[in-house]
PDB file of C-alpha atoms in Angstrom:
ATOM      1  CA  UNK A   1     109.324 107.257 113.596  1.00 51.00           C
ATOM      2  CA  UNK A   2     105.736 106.318 113.075  1.00 55.00           C
ATOM      3  CA  UNK A   3     104.759 109.147 110.673  1.00 52.00           C
ATOM      4  CA  UNK A   4     107.679 108.824 108.763  1.00 54.00           C
ATOM      5  CA  UNK A   5     106.605 105.369 107.921  1.00 65.00           C
ATOM      6  CA  UNK A   6     102.987 105.881 107.169  1.00 72.00           C
ATOM      7  CA  UNK A   7     101.768 103.266 104.779  1.00 75.00           C
ATOM      8  CA  UNK A   8     104.682 100.629 104.966  1.00 75.00           C
ATOM      9  CA  UNK A   9     103.118  97.205 105.529  1.00 82.00           C
ATOM     10  CA  UNK A  10     104.568  95.708 109.190  1.00 78.00           C
ATOM     11  CA  UNK A  11     105.839  92.463 108.691  1.00 83.00           C
ATOM     12  CA  UNK A  12     104.565  89.165 109.840  1.00 84.00           C
ATOM     13  CA  UNK A  13     107.365  89.080 112.972  1.00 80.00           C
ATOM     14  CA  UNK A  14     106.685  92.714 113.953  1.00 80.00           C
ATOM     15  CA  UNK A  15     102.889  92.155 114.247  1.00 82.00           C
ATOM     16  CA  UNK A  16     103.845  89.397 116.301  1.00 80.00           C
ATOM     17  CA  UNK A  17     106.097  91.099 118.579  1.00 77.00           C
ATOM     18  CA  UNK A  18     103.172  94.036 118.965  1.00 79.00           C
ATOM     19  CA  UNK A  19     100.629  91.975 119.615  1.00 79.00           C
ATOM     20  CA  UNK A  20     102.664  89.522 122.208  1.00 74.00           C
ATOM     21  CA  UNK A  21     103.263  92.872 124.043  1.00 71.00           C
ATOM     22  CA  UNK A  22      99.665  93.102 124.155  1.00 73.00           C
ATOM     23  CA  UNK A  23      98.898  90.603 125.921  1.00 70.00           C
ATOM     24  CA  UNK A  24     101.874  91.245 128.430  1.00 66.00           C
ATOM     25  CA  UNK A  25     103.985  88.841 127.420  1.00 67.00           C
ATOM     26  CA  UNK A  26     107.655  89.514 126.916  1.00 64.00           C
ATOM     27  CA  UNK A  27     108.622  90.551 122.678  1.00 61.00           C
ATOM     28  CA  UNK A  28     112.187  88.722 123.602  1.00 68.00           C
ATOM     29  CA  UNK A  29     112.597  85.748 125.292  1.00 69.00           C
ATOM     30  CA  UNK A  30     115.230  85.770 127.892  1.00 72.00           C
ATOM     31  CA  UNK A  31     118.444  84.033 127.838  1.00 80.00           C
ATOM     32  CA  UNK A  32     119.331  80.957 129.904  1.00 83.00           C
ATOM     33  CA  UNK A  33     122.530  82.304 130.830  1.00 83.00           C
ATOM     34  CA  UNK A  34     120.241  86.041 131.642  1.00 80.00           C
ATOM     35  CA  UNK A  35     117.797  83.769 133.940  1.00 79.00           C
ATOM     36  CA  UNK A  36     120.768  82.493 136.075  1.00 81.00           C
ATOM     37  CA  UNK A  37     122.457  86.165 136.105  1.00 80.00           C
ATOM     38  CA  UNK A  38     119.387  87.372 137.722  1.00 77.00           C
ATOM     39  CA  UNK A  39     119.046  84.567 140.360  1.00 80.00           C
ATOM     40  CA  UNK A  40     122.071  84.686 141.132  1.00 79.00           C
ATOM     41  CA  UNK A  41     121.487  88.055 141.975  1.00 79.00           C
ATOM     42  CA  UNK A  42     118.328  88.650 144.244  1.00 77.00           C
ATOM     43  CA  UNK A  43     120.037  85.194 145.980  1.00 82.00           C
ATOM     44  CA  UNK A  44     120.511  86.610 149.924  1.00 78.00           C
ATOM     45  CA  UNK A  45     118.261  89.759 149.412  1.00 76.00           C
ATOM     46  CA  UNK A  46     115.688  89.288 152.035  1.00 79.00           C
ATOM     47  CA  UNK A  47     112.069  89.009 150.536  1.00 76.00           C
ATOM     48  CA  UNK A  48     109.427  91.257 152.393  1.00 84.00           C
ATOM     49  CA  UNK A  49     106.625  89.641 154.562  1.00 87.00           C
ATOM     50  CA  UNK A  50     103.737  90.876 151.441  1.00 85.00           C
ATOM     51  CA  UNK A  51     106.869  89.176 148.826  1.00 81.00           C
ATOM     52  CA  UNK A  52     106.234  86.410 150.694  1.00 83.00           C
ATOM     53  CA  UNK A  53     102.105  86.293 151.171  1.00 86.00           C
ATOM     54  CA  UNK A  54     102.033  86.865 147.070  1.00 84.00           C
ATOM     55  CA  UNK A  55     104.106  83.583 146.474  1.00 80.00           C
ATOM     56  CA  UNK A  56     102.770  81.668 149.094  1.00 84.00           C
ATOM     57  CA  UNK A  57      98.709  82.453 147.249  1.00 83.00           C
ATOM     58  CA  UNK A  58     100.439  82.162 144.436  1.00 80.00           C
ATOM     59  CA  UNK A  59     101.365  78.401 145.166  1.00 80.00           C
ATOM     60  CA  UNK A  60      97.994  77.814 146.850  1.00 82.00           C
ATOM     61  CA  UNK A  61      96.438  79.384 143.084  1.00 78.00           C
ATOM     62  CA  UNK A  62      94.779  82.368 144.976  1.00 71.00           C
ATOM     63  CA  UNK A  63      95.709  85.784 144.591  1.00 65.00           C
ATOM     64  CA  UNK A  64      97.213  88.340 147.051  1.00 54.00           C
TER      65      UNK A  64
END
């Protein structure tokens, strides 16, 4: 589609979304309901040892 739109300026909203995406941030923030649904889906799922170590290191301010 980009070839068809050559020469068309991007809107400010689109520019911000592209910039945020390049910085590794989500372009659309998740709603509270979405976050709760994800959290509920993961309840009761055991964490791997590697994941536990990564969480522990993150809480101590270190990289895993």
